[in-house]
PDB file of C-alpha atoms in Angstrom:
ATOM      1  CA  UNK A 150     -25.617  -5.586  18.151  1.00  0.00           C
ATOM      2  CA  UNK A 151     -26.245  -1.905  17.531  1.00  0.00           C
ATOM      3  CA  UNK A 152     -26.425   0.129  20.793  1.00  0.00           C
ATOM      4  CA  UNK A 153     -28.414   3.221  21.156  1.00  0.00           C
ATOM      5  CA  UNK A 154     -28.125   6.140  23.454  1.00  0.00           C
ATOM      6  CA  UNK A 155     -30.796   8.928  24.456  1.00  0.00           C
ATOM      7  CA  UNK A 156     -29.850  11.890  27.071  1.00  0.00           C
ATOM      8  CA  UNK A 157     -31.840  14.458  27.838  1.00  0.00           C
ATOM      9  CA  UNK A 158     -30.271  17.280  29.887  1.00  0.00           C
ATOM     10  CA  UNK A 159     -31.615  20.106  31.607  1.00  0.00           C
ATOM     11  CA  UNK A 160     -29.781  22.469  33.492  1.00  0.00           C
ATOM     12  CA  UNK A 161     -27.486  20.614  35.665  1.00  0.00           C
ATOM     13  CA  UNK A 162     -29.601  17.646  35.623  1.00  0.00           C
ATOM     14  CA  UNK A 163     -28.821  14.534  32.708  1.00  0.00           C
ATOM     15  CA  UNK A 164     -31.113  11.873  32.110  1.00  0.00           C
ATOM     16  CA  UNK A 165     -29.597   9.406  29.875  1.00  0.00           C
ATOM     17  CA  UNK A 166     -31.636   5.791  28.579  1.00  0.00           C
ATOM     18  CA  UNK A 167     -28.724   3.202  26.997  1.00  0.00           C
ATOM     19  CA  UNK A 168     -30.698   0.392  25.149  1.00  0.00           C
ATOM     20  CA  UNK A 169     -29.778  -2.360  22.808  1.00  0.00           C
ATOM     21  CA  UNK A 170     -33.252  -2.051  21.459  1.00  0.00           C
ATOM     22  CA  UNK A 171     -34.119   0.933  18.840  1.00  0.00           C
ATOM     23  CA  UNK A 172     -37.875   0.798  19.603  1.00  0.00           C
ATOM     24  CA  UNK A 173     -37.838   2.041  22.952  1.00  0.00           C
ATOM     25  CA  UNK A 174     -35.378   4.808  22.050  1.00  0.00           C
ATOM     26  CA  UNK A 175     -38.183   5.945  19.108  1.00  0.00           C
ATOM     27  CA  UNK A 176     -41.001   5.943  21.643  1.00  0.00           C
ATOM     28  CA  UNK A 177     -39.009   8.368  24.016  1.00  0.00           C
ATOM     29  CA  UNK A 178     -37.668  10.198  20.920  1.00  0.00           C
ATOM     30  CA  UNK A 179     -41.722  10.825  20.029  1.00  0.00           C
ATOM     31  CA  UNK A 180     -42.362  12.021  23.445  1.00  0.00           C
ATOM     32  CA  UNK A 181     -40.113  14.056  23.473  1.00  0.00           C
ATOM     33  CA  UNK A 182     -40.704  15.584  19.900  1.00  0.00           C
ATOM     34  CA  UNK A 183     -43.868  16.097  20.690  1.00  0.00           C
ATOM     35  CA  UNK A 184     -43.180  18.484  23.550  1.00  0.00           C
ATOM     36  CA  UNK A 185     -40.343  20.607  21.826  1.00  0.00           C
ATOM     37  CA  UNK A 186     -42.322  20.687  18.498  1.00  0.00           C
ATOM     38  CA  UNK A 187     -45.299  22.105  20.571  1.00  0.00           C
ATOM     39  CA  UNK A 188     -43.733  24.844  22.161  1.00  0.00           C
ATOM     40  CA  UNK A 189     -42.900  26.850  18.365  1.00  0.00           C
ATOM     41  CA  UNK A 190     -38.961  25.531  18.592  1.00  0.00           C
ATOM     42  CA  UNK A 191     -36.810  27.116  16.583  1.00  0.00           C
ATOM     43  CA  UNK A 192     -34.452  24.418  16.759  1.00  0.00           C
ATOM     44  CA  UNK A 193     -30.657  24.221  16.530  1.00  0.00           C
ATOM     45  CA  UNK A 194     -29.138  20.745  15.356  1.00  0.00           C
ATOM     46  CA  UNK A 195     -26.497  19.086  14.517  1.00  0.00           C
ATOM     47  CA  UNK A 196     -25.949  15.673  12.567  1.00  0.00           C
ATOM     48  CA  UNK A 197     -22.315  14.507  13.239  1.00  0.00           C
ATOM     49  CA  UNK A 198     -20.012  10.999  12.428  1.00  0.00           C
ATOM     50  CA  UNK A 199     -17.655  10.275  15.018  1.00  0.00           C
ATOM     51  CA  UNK A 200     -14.927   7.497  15.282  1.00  0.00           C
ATOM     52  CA  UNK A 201     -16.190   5.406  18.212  1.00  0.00           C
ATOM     53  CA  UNK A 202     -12.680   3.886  18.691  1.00  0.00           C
ATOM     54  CA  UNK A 203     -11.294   6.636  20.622  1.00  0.00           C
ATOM     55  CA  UNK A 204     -13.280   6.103  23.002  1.00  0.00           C
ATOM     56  CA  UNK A 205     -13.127   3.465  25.379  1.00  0.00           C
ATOM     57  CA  UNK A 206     -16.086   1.650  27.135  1.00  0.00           C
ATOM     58  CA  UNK A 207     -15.804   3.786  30.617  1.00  0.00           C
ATOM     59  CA  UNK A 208     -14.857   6.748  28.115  1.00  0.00           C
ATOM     60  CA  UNK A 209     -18.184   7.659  26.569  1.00  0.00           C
ATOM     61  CA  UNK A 210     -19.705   6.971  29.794  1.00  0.00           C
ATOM     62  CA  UNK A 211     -18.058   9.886  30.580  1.00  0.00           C
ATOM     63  CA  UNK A 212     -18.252  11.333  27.470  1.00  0.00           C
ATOM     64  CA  UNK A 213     -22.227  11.466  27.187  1.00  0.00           C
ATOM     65  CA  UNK A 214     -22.073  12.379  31.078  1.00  0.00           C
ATOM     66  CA  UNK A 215     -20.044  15.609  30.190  1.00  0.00           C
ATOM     67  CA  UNK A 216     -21.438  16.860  27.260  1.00  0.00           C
ATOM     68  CA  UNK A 217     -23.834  19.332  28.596  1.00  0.00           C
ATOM     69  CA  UNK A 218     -21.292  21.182  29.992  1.00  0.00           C
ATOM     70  CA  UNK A 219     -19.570  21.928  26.412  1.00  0.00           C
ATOM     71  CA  UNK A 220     -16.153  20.279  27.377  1.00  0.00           C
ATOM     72  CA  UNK A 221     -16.317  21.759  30.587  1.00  0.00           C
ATOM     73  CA  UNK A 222     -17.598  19.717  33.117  1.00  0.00           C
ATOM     74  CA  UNK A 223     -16.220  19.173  35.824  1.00  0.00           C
ATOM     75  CA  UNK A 224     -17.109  16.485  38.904  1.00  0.00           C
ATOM     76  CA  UNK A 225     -20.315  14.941  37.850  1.00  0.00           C
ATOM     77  CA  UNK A 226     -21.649  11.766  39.971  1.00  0.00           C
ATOM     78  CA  UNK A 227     -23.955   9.542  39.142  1.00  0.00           C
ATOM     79  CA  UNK A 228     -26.892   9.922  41.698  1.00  0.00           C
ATOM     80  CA  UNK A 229     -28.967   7.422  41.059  1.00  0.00           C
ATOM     81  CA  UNK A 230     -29.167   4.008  38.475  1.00  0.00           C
ATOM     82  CA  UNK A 231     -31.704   1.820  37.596  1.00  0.00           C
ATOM     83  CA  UNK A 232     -32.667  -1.412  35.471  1.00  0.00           C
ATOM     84  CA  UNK A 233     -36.200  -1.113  34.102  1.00  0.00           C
ATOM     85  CA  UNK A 234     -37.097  -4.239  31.466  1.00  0.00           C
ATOM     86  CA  UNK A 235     -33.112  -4.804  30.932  1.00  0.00           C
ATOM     87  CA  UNK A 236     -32.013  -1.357  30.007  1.00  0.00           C
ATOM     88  CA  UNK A 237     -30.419   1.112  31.716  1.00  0.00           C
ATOM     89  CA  UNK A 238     -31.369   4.194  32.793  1.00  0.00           C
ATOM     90  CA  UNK A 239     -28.725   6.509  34.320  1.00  0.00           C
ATOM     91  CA  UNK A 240     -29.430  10.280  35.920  1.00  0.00           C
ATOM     92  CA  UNK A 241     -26.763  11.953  36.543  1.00  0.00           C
ATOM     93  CA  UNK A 242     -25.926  15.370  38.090  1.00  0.00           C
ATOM     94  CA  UNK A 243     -23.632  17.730  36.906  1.00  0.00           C
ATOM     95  CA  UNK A 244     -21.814  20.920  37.498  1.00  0.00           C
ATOM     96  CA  UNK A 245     -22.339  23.462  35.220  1.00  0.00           C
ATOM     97  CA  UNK A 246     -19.542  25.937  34.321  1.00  0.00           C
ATOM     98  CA  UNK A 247     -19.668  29.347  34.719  1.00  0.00           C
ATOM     99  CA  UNK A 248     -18.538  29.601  31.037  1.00  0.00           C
ATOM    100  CA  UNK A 249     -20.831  27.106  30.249  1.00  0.00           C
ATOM    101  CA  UNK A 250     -23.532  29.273  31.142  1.00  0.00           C
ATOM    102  CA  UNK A 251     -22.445  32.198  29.588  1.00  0.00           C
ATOM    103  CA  UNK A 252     -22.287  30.595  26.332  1.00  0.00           C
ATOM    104  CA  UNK A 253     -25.653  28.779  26.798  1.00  0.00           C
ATOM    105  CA  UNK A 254     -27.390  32.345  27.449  1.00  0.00           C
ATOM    106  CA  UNK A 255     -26.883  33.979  24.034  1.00  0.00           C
ATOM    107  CA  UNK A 256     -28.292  30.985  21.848  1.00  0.00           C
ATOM    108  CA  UNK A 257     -31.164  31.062  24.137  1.00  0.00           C
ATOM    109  CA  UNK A 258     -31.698  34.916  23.103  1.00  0.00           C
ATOM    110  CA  UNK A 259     -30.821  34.691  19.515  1.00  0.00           C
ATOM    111  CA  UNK A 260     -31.721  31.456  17.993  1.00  0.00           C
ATOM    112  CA  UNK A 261     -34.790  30.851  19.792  1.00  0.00           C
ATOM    113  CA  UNK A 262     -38.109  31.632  18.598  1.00  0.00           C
ATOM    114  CA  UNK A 263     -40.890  33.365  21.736  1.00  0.00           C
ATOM    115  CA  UNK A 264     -41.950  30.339  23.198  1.00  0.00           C
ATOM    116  CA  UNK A 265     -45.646  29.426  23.122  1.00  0.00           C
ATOM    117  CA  UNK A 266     -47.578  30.944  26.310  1.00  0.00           C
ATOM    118  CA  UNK A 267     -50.338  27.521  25.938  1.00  0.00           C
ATOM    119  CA  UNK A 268     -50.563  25.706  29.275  1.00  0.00           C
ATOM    120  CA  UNK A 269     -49.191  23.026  28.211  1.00  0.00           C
ATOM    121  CA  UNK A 270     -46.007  24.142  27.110  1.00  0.00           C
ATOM    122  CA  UNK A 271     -46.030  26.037  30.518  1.00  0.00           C
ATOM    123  CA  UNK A 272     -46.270  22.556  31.960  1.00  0.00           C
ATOM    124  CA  UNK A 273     -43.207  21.413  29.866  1.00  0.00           C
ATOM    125  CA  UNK A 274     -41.039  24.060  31.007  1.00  0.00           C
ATOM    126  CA  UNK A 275     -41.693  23.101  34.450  1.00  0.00           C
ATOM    127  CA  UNK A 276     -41.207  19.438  34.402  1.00  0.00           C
ATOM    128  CA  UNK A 277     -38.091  17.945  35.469  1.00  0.00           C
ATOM    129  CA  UNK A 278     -36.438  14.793  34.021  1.00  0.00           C
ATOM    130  CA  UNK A 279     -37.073  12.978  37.433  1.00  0.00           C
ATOM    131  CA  UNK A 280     -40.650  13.755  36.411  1.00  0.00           C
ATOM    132  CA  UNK A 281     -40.508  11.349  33.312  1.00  0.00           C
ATOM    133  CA  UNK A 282     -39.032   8.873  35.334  1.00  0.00           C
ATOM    134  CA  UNK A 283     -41.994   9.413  37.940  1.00  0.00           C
ATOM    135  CA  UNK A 284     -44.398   8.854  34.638  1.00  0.00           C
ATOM    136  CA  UNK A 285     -42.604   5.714  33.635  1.00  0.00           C
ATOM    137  CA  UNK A 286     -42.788   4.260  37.157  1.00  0.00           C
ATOM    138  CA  UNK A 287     -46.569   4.722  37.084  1.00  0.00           C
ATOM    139  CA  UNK A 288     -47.574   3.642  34.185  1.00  0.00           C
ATOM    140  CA  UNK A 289     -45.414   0.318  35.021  1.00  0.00           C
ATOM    141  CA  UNK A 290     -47.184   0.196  38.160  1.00  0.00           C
ATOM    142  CA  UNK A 291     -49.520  -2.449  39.363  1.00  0.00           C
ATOM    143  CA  UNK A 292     -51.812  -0.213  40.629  1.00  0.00           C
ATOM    144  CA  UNK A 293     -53.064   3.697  40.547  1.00  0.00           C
ATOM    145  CA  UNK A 294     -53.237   5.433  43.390  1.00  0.00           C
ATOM    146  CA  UNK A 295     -56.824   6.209  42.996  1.00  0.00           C
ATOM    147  CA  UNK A 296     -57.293   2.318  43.015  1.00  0.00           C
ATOM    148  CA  UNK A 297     -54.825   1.965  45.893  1.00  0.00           C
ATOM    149  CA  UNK A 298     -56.113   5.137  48.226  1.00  0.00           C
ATOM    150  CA  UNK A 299     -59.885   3.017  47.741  1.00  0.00           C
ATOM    151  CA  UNK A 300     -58.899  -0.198  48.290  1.00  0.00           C
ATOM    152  CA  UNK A 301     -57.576   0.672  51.778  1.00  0.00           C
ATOM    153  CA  UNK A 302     -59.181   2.502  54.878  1.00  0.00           C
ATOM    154  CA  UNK A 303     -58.574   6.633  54.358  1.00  0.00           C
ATOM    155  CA  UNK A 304     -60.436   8.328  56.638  1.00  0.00           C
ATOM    156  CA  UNK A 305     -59.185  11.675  56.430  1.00  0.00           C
ATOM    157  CA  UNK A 306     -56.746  13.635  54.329  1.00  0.00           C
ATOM    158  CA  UNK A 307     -54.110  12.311  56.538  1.00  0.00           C
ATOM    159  CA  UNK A 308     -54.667   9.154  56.275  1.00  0.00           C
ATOM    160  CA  UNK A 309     -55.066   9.756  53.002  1.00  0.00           C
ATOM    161  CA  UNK A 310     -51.505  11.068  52.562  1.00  0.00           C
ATOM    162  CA  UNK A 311     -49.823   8.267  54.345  1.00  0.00           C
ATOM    163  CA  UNK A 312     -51.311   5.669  52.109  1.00  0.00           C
ATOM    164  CA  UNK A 313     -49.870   7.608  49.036  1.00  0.00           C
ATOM    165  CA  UNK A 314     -46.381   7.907  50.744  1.00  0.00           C
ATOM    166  CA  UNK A 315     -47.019   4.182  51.142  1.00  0.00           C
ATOM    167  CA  UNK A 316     -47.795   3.764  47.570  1.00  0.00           C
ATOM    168  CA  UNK A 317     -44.660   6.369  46.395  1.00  0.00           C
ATOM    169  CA  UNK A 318     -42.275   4.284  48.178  1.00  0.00           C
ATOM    170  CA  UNK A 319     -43.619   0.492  48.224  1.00  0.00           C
ATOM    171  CA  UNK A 320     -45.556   0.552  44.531  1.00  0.00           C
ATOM    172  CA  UNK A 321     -43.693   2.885  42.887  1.00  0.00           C
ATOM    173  CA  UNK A 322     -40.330   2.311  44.968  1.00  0.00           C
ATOM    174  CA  UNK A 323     -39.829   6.060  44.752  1.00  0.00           C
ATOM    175  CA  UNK A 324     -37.748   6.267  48.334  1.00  0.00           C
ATOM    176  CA  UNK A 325     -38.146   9.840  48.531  1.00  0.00           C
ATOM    177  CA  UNK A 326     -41.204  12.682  47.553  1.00  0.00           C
ATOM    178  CA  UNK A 327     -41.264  16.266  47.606  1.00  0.00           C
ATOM    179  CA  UNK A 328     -44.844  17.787  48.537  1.00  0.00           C
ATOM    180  CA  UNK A 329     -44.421  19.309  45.026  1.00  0.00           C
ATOM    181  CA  UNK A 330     -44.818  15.757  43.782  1.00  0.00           C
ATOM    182  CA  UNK A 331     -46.684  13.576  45.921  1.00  0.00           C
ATOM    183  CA  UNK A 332     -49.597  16.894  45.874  1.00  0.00           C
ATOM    184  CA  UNK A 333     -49.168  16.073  41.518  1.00  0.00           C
ATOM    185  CA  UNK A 334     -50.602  12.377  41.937  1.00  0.00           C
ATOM    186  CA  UNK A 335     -52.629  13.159  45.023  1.00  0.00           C
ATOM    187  CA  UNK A 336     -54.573  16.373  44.226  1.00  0.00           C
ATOM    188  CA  UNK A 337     -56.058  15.347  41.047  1.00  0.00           C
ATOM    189  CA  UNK A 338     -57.407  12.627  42.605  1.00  0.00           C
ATOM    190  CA  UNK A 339     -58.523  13.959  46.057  1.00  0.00           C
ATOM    191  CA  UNK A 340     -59.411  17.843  45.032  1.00  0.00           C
ATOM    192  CA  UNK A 341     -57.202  17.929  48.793  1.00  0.00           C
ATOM    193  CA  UNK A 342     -53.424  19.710  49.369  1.00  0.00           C
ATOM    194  CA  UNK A 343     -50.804  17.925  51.693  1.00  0.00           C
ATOM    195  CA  UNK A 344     -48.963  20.982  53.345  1.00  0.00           C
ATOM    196  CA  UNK A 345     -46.236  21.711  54.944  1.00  0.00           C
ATOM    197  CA  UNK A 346     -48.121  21.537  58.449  1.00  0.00           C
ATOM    198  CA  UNK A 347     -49.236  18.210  57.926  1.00  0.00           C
ATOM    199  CA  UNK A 348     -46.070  17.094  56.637  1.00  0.00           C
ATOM    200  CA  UNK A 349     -44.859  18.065  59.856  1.00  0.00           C
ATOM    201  CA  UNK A 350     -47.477  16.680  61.708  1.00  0.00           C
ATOM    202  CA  UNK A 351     -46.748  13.124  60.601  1.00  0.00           C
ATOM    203  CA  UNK A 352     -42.759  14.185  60.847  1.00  0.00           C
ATOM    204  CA  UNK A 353     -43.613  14.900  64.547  1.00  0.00           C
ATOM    205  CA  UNK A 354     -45.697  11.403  64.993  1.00  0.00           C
ATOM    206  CA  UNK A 355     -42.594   9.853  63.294  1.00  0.00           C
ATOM    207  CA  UNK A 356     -44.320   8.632  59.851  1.00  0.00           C
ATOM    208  CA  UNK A 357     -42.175  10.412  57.837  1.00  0.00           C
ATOM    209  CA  UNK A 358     -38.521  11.704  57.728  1.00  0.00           C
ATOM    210  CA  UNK A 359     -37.455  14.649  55.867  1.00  0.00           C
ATOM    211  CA  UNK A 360     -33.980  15.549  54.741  1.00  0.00           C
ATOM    212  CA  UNK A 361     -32.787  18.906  52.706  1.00  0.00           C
ATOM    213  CA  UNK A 362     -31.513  17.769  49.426  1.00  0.00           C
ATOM    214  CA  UNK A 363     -29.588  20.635  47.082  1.00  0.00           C
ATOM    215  CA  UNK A 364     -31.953  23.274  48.892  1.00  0.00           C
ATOM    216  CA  UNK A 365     -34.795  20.809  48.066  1.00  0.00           C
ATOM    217  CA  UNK A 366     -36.757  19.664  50.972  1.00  0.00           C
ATOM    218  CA  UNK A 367     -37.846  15.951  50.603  1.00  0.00           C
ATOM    219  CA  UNK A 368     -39.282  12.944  52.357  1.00  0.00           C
ATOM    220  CA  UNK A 369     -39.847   9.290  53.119  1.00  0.00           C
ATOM    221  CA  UNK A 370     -41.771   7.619  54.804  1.00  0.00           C
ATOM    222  CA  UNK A 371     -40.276   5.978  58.042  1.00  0.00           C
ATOM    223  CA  UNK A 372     -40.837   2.289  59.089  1.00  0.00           C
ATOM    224  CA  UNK A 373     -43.169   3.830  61.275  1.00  0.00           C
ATOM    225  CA  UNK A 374     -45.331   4.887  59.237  1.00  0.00           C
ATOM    226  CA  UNK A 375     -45.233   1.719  57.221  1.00  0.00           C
ATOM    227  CA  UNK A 376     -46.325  -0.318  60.544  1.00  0.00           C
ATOM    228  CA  UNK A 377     -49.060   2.586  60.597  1.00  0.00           C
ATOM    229  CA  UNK A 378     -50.004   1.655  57.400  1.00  0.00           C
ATOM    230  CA  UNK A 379     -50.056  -1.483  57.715  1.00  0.00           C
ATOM    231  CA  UNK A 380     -51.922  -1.839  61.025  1.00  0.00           C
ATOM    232  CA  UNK A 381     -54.124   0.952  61.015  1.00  0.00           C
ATOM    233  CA  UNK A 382     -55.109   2.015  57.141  1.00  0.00           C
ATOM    234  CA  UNK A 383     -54.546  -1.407  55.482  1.00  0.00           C
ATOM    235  CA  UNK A 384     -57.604  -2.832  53.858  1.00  0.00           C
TER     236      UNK A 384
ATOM    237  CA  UNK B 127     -17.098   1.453  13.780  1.00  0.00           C
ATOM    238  CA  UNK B 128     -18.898   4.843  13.565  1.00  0.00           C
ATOM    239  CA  UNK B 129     -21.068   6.185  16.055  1.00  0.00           C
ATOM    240  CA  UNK B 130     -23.770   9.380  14.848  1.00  0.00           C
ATOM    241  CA  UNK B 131     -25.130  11.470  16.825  1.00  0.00           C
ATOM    242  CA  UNK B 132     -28.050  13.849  16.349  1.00  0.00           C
ATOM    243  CA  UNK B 133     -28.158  16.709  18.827  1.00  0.00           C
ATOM    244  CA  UNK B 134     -31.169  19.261  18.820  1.00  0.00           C
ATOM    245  CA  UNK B 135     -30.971  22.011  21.785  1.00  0.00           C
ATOM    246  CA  UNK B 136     -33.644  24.424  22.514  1.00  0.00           C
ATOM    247  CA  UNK B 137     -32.601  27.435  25.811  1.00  0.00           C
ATOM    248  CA  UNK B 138     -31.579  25.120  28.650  1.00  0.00           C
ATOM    249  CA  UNK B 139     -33.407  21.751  27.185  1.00  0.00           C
ATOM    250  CA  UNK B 140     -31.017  19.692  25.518  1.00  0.00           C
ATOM    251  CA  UNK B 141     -31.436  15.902  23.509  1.00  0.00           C
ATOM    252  CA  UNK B 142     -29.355  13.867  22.087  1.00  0.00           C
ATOM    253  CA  UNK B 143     -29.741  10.621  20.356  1.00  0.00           C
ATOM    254  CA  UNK B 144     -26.180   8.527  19.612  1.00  0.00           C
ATOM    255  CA  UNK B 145     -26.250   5.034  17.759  1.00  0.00           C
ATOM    256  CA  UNK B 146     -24.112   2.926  15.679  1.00  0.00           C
ATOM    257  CA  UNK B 147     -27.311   2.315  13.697  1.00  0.00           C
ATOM    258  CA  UNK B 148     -26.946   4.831  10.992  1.00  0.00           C
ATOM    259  CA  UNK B 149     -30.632   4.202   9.956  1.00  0.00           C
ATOM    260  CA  UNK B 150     -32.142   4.538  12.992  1.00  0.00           C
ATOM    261  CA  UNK B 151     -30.664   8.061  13.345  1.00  0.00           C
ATOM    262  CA  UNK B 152     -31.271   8.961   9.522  1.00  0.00           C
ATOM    263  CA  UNK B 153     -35.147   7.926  10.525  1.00  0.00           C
ATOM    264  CA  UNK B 154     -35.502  10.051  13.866  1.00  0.00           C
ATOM    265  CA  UNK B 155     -33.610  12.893  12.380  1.00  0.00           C
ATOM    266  CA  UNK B 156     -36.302  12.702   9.575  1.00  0.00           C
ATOM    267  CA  UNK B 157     -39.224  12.453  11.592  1.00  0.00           C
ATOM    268  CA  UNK B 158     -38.244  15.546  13.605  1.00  0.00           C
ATOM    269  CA  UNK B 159     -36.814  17.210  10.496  1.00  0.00           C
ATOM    270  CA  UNK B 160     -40.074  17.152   9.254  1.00  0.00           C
ATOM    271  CA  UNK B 161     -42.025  17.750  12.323  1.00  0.00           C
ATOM    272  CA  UNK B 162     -40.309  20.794  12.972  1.00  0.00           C
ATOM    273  CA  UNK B 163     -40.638  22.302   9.048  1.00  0.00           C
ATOM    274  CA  UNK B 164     -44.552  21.510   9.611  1.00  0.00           C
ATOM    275  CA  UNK B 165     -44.786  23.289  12.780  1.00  0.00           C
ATOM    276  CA  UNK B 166     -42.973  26.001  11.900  1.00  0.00           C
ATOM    277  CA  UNK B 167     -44.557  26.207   8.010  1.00  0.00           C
TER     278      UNK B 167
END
């Protein structure tokens, strides 16, 4: 059975998607060629035949996983892995070369064309892959937040917020948030900003723990603020 | 068995699509092929 392989790597992030079925590979492929065809690429590919039998099973793992870095990466770990509908998803984070960056930063000047200044592209530029995998897990969901924050008892913006880090971690099973992320789903919906003092204030009441990840402050909520949930905002 | 690989990099964005199915690469390098040519016509 044919097997087929998507990464998609950003900086010193790597999302990769192994599937034994072609279909789902095409629908990511279109997603994602509709993005890069939007923002005016001048695009540099390559089309290549390789003999697969040099490399063993646990080799183009690492093969794929090292790519990015030109032949030059170094200690890369997988972070995180998930099954979704029998394939595999894998992210994994790499270090990035110091060579490997100077040799990214001269095709960036000379083969690409001045990237398109629509917000949308804007938008591309800023997402993450995490953020695809955020998109995936909602649109899998059973429920939208909108539905969820109105089917139980918000009272305030607070109580608001600790029914979407509810929903993030139980619904989505996202364990962790930034504000950055949760404030995506939540704003649009509540025309309301979770800050960093109320982050703290439910940090202090011990509904949420935060950790520093790579610089990158995230958080969970506790089993606190599940009971919370669960006793007090529960419809 | 042969493996092909279609890689398409744009500044710090990169994707790459690997298969043993030559057709299904020979189709998505086609349908960007020609996506990009449009766009950029």
């Amino acid at each position: 059975m044919a097997t087929y392989r998507l990464t998609i790597k950003r900086d010193n992030i790597s999302v990769q998607v192994v599937a034994k079925s072609g279909a789902l590979i095409a629908h990511e492929m279109d997603r994602y060629l509709e993005s890069f065809v939007n923002r005016k690429i001048n695009s540099k590919y390559t089309f290549a035949k390789k003999d697969v039998s040099q490399n063993t099973a646990a080799g183009q793992t690492a093969h794929y996983g090292a790519q990015s870095a030109a032949g030059e990466n170094t200690s890369g770990g997988t972070s995180e892995f998930y099954i979704h509908n029998g394939e595999q998803i894998n992210i994994t984070k790499e270090q990035v070369s110091t060579r490997t960056l100077e040799q990214a930063a001269p095709v960036q000047q000379q083969d690409i064309a001045p990237v398109n200044t629509a917000p949308d592209s804007r938008q591309y530029e800023q997402k993450q892959p995490e953020d695809y995998l955020h998109e995936q897990r909602e649109q899998g969901a059973p429920i939208s937040l909108k539905d969820f924050l109105v089917s139980n008892k918000a009272t305030d913006v607070f109580s608001e917020f600790i029914i979407s880090a509810y929903y993030i971690k139980r619904v989505l099973n996202i364990s962790h948030f930034t504000l950055k992320m949760i404030n995506s789903k939540f704003y649009p919906i509540t025309n309301a900003l979770i800050d960093l003092s109320m982050a703290e204030e439910a940090r202090t009441r011990g509904f949420i723990e935060s950790l520093d990840e790579d610089g990158v402050i995230k958080y969970t909520l506790t089993p606190a603020g599940e009971s919370y949930f669960i006793n007090q905002l529960r419809g | 068995m042969a493996e092909y690989v279609f890689k398409m990099k744009k500044g710090e964005i990169e994707i790459e699509l690997s298969s043993d199915d030559a057709e299904f690469v020979e189709q998505q390098l086609a349908k960007w092929r020609e996506e990009i040519l449009k766009k950029q016509g």
